[in-house]
Amino acid sequence: MSVIVEPELLEKKLFIGGEWVDSESGEVFEVRSPGDGSLVGTVPKGTEADVQRAIEAATQAQKVLAAMSVRRRAELLWRAFEIAQRRAEGDAITLCRECGKTITEARSEVSHYNNPHYIEAAEGLKRFRGAVHPWTQSDSTDKRIVVTREPIGVVGIISPWNWPADIPNIAASHALAVGDAIVFKPASTTPFSVINLAEVYEEAGFPPGSVNVVTGPGTTVGAELVRNPGTNAIHFTGETATGEYLTQIAGVKRLLLELGGNGPLVVMDDANIDAAVEAAIVGCFYLAGQVCTASERVLVHRAVHDEYVEKLAARTGKLRVGNPLDEATDMGPLNNVANARKVQEHIDDARERGGEFVCGGTIEGLYCQPTIVDGVTSEFLMARDETFGPVAPIMTFGTIDEAIEIANETPYGLQGAAFTSSLRTAWLLGEGIKCGTVHINDTNNTWDQLAPFGGFKKSGLGRELTNYVMEELTEVKQITFDLSKVR
Ligand code: NAD
């Protein structure tokens, strides 16, 4: 059944200093749905000057926000949650239209992942504490040290198109909670989900200028946000190559980088095979494989290889690919042409290297069929780099050491997963796989909103979610007291 969508054309503006304004460029750009190419709407093509205005507004508003009581900021976040819940269905439809994820996936992003951030930030703030050191290095018994945390200031939030509401709002909700002001720079194919966040914060009553949005190209708007000395921290989520570039232009400021992945899913010979098949279905094909935490390589023990591949192929054959707004659809299109080209390049490379295509392997427009490639080795592009498409590359191994070696041979280290019924094997794989998260007997493509999230190696810098992201977005301060000098 297709969702009924009013063909409303969205015509949105920049949000600077609490006002919805045009860009000083006077230009706008179009956003088209990857599902059918229809026009979703237009947003301004922002410029460096727009970013500078937004940073100035944020700098002023941050003082107001920081002076507010913790209780008041928590109340505003709870109000934002209620508003976001009320808008959830409309925001999910917009997200589905601009991103191309299925309506089921879009509803999950809005209601399961995004909206809880408001509450976690509000409640986490109340539990976010410093410390008093009653002991010091001094011989004096009159010395005390208080360690506290202060807002870091203005946070630039540069976000990707694959989780266009949830990802920027991890940083936004927690930044606002601790008293930072923010400037959003959304991905150009999915700006409306970030504009929806700004509308929620505006209606909730956050002080004008504490939330700003500048839409426009990454190379100008995004780069200015990073370069400008007025931003004190950058929360960037995107490709590793972009993140590496940002480290060169940021100067001395806090960088929280959530970058690419090439997650291994290890299937041992004692694994529950059916569960490991379901894990790969979610790991490889959720959001058409366009997830940083996707199972980008499926490492299968030689002893269970044939059974596993046969079952995975049968299950994959049942996936319905099509219109993302149709509730019966399991997998929608790729988000954009550049990503489709990359997926095609990885498929072509696998063909040239003699990979065996068990199913799929074709891309028409932005629609890629769910693909299983058997016989993949470490030289294949899809084994080395992030494919970001609905592809399950099957690699085989014979021992646990071999599995760990293959799992760790890419420059990435975001999320790994392993299936086994042995506690000892689970423990060794959990310790051996060099990733920020290792799921035992679960898919790569899941994360807990109350646990630290982030990558090893080229998958990123820092950790986010709950108190971990609050720590990244605050400065640690110590204040020392000498009690002998006071009354
Ligand atoms: P991207 O790097 O192309 O773009 C991300 C954002 O950066 C966009 O808003 C873009 O406009 C902006 N940008 C691009 N060039 C810039 C520049 N020179 N200066 C400043 N900003 C710039 O990434 P993408 O294609 O939007 O997203 C897909 C990538 O994101 C994948 O590699 C995926 O693994 C990664 N990702 C990582 C996580 C994570 O949590 N680790 C989550 C989701 C996505």
PDB file of C-alpha atoms and ligand atoms in Angstrom, residues 158-163 167 185-189 216-224 226 236-243 245-246 249 257-261 290-293 336 339 342 386 388 412 414 453-455 459-460 464, ligand 1:
ATOM      1  CA  ILE A 158      27.954  18.877   9.154  1.00  0.00           C
ATOM      2  CA  SER A 159      25.821  15.866   8.323  1.00  0.00           C
ATOM      3  CA  PRO A 160      25.358  13.198   5.626  1.00  0.00           C
ATOM      4  CA  TRP A 161      22.262  12.155   3.686  1.00  0.00           C
ATOM      5  CA  ASN A 162      21.889   8.585   4.923  1.00  0.00           C
ATOM      6  CA  TRP A 163      20.596   9.433   8.441  1.00  0.00           C
ATOM      7  CA  ILE A 167      22.822  11.993  13.041  1.00  0.00           C
ATOM      8  CA  LYS A 185      25.106  22.330   7.457  1.00  0.00           C
ATOM      9  CA  PRO A 186      22.960  19.501   6.076  1.00  0.00           C
ATOM     10  CA  ALA A 187      23.827  17.278   3.111  1.00  0.00           C
ATOM     11  CA  SER A 188      22.604  18.866  -0.093  1.00  0.00           C
ATOM     12  CA  THR A 189      20.361  15.959  -1.117  1.00  0.00           C
ATOM     13  CA  GLY A 216      24.598  24.867   0.456  1.00  0.00           C
ATOM     14  CA  PRO A 217      27.699  23.143  -0.909  1.00  0.00           C
ATOM     15  CA  GLY A 218      30.078  21.327   1.418  1.00  0.00           C
ATOM     16  CA  THR A 219      33.119  22.821  -0.269  1.00  0.00           C
ATOM     17  CA  THR A 220      32.050  26.397   0.557  1.00  0.00           C
ATOM     18  CA  VAL A 221      29.439  26.414   3.351  1.00  0.00           C
ATOM     19  CA  GLY A 222      30.799  23.312   5.125  1.00  0.00           C
ATOM     20  CA  ALA A 223      34.435  24.337   4.757  1.00  0.00           C
ATOM     21  CA  GLU A 224      33.751  27.856   6.097  1.00  0.00           C
ATOM     22  CA  VAL A 226      35.199  24.315   9.834  1.00  0.00           C
ATOM     23  CA  PHE A 236      31.235  15.956  11.169  1.00  0.00           C
ATOM     24  CA  THR A 237      29.732  12.779   9.773  1.00  0.00           C
ATOM     25  CA  GLY A 238      30.642  11.740   6.258  1.00  0.00           C
ATOM     26  CA  GLU A 239      33.266  10.090   4.126  1.00  0.00           C
ATOM     27  CA  THR A 240      36.727   9.386   5.506  1.00  0.00           C
ATOM     28  CA  ALA A 241      38.333  11.414   2.682  1.00  0.00           C
ATOM     29  CA  THR A 242      36.252  14.483   3.594  1.00  0.00           C
ATOM     30  CA  GLY A 243      37.045  14.015   7.288  1.00  0.00           C
ATOM     31  CA  TYR A 245      40.539  17.057   4.558  1.00  0.00           C
ATOM     32  CA  LEU A 246      38.748  18.770   7.447  1.00  0.00           C
ATOM     33  CA  ILE A 249      41.657  23.131   7.544  1.00  0.00           C
ATOM     34  CA  LEU A 257      34.591  12.782  13.235  1.00  0.00           C
ATOM     35  CA  GLU A 258      32.185   9.955  12.376  1.00  0.00           C
ATOM     36  CA  LEU A 259      33.531   8.504   9.131  1.00  0.00           C
ATOM     37  CA  GLY A 260      33.273   5.535   6.794  1.00  0.00           C
ATOM     38  CA  GLY A 261      33.282   1.832   7.599  1.00  0.00           C
ATOM     39  CA  GLN A 290      24.046   2.842   2.621  1.00  0.00           C
ATOM     40  CA  VAL A 291      24.905   2.717   6.306  1.00  0.00           C
ATOM     41  CA  CYS A 292      28.315   3.374   7.854  1.00  0.00           C
ATOM     42  CA  THR A 293      27.786   0.340  10.106  1.00  0.00           C
ATOM     43  CA  ASN A 336      22.432   9.789  -5.549  1.00  0.00           C
ATOM     44  CA  ASN A 339      27.046   6.788  -4.916  1.00  0.00           C
ATOM     45  CA  LYS A 342      30.823   3.949  -6.769  1.00  0.00           C
ATOM     46  CA  GLU A 386      33.451   1.087   1.566  1.00  0.00           C
ATOM     47  CA  PHE A 388      27.913   1.820   0.408  1.00  0.00           C
ATOM     48  CA  TYR A 412      38.341   1.135   8.847  1.00  0.00           C
ATOM     49  CA  LEU A 414      33.550   1.185  12.992  1.00  0.00           C
ATOM     50  CA  PHE A 453      29.396   5.048  19.335  1.00  0.00           C
ATOM     51  CA  GLY A 454      32.420   5.761  17.153  1.00  0.00           C
ATOM     52  CA  GLY A 455      35.238   4.279  15.173  1.00  0.00           C
ATOM     53  CA  SER A 459      36.439   5.408  10.908  1.00  0.00           C
ATOM     54  CA  GLY A 460      36.661   8.440  13.115  1.00  0.00           C
ATOM     55  CA  GLU A 464      29.087  10.057  20.593  1.00  0.00           C
TER      56      GLU A 464
HETATM   57  P1  NAD B   1      30.385  13.370   2.386  1.00  0.00           P
HETATM   58  O1  NAD B   1      31.700  13.359   3.082  1.00  0.00           O
HETATM   59  O2  NAD B   1      30.377  13.496   0.918  1.00  0.00           O
HETATM   60  O3  NAD B   1      29.486  14.584   2.930  1.00  0.00           O
HETATM   61  C1  NAD B   1      29.126  14.711   4.284  1.00  0.00           C
HETATM   62  C2  NAD B   1      28.820  16.166   4.578  1.00  0.00           C
HETATM   63  O4  NAD B   1      30.029  16.911   4.416  1.00  0.00           O
HETATM   64  C3  NAD B   1      27.795  16.789   3.635  1.00  0.00           C
HETATM   65  O5  NAD B   1      26.989  17.692   4.350  1.00  0.00           O
HETATM   66  C4  NAD B   1      28.670  17.515   2.635  1.00  0.00           C
HETATM   67  O6  NAD B   1      28.008  18.585   1.996  1.00  0.00           O
HETATM   68  C5  NAD B   1      29.799  17.992   3.522  1.00  0.00           C
HETATM   69  N1  NAD B   1      31.058  18.256   2.825  1.00  0.00           N
HETATM   70  C6  NAD B   1      31.500  17.710   1.670  1.00  0.00           C
HETATM   71  N2  NAD B   1      32.706  18.238   1.337  1.00  0.00           N
HETATM   72  C7  NAD B   1      33.037  19.099   2.321  1.00  0.00           C
HETATM   73  C8  NAD B   1      34.156  19.946   2.558  1.00  0.00           C
HETATM   74  N3  NAD B   1      35.176  20.014   1.690  1.00  0.00           N
HETATM   75  N4  NAD B   1      34.167  20.710   3.666  1.00  0.00           N
HETATM   76  C9  NAD B   1      33.148  20.639   4.558  1.00  0.00           C
HETATM   77  N5  NAD B   1      32.050  19.885   4.376  1.00  0.00           N
HETATM   78  C10 NAD B   1      31.996  19.109   3.275  1.00  0.00           C
HETATM   79  O7  NAD B   1      29.610  12.066   2.879  1.00  0.00           O
HETATM   80  P2  NAD B   1      28.168  11.554   2.399  1.00  0.00           P
HETATM   81  O8  NAD B   1      28.305  10.976   1.041  1.00  0.00           O
HETATM   82  O9  NAD B   1      27.156  12.610   2.639  1.00  0.00           O
HETATM   83  O10 NAD B   1      27.885  10.412   3.462  1.00  0.00           O
HETATM   84  C11 NAD B   1      28.275   9.093   3.297  1.00  0.00           C
HETATM   85  C12 NAD B   1      29.494   8.801   4.164  1.00  0.00           C
HETATM   86  O11 NAD B   1      29.189   9.090   5.524  1.00  0.00           O
HETATM   87  C13 NAD B   1      29.889   7.336   4.150  1.00  0.00           C
HETATM   88  O12 NAD B   1      31.279   7.229   4.044  1.00  0.00           O
HETATM   89  C14 NAD B   1      29.412   6.818   5.499  1.00  0.00           C
HETATM   90  O13 NAD B   1      30.103   5.710   5.983  1.00  0.00           O
HETATM   91  C15 NAD B   1      29.623   8.027   6.359  1.00  0.00           C
HETATM   92  N6  NAD B   1      28.805   7.948   7.556  1.00  0.00           N
HETATM   93  C16 NAD B   1      29.425   7.712   8.753  1.00  0.00           C
HETATM   94  C17 NAD B   1      28.666   7.576   9.907  1.00  0.00           C
HETATM   95  C18 NAD B   1      29.307   7.323  11.240  1.00  0.00           C
HETATM   96  O14 NAD B   1      28.638   7.525  12.263  1.00  0.00           O
HETATM   97  N7  NAD B   1      30.556   6.894  11.300  1.00  0.00           N
HETATM   98  C19 NAD B   1      27.282   7.688   9.839  1.00  0.00           C
HETATM   99  C20 NAD B   1      26.677   7.923   8.596  1.00  0.00           C
HETATM  100  C21 NAD B   1      27.463   8.068   7.479  1.00  0.00           C
END
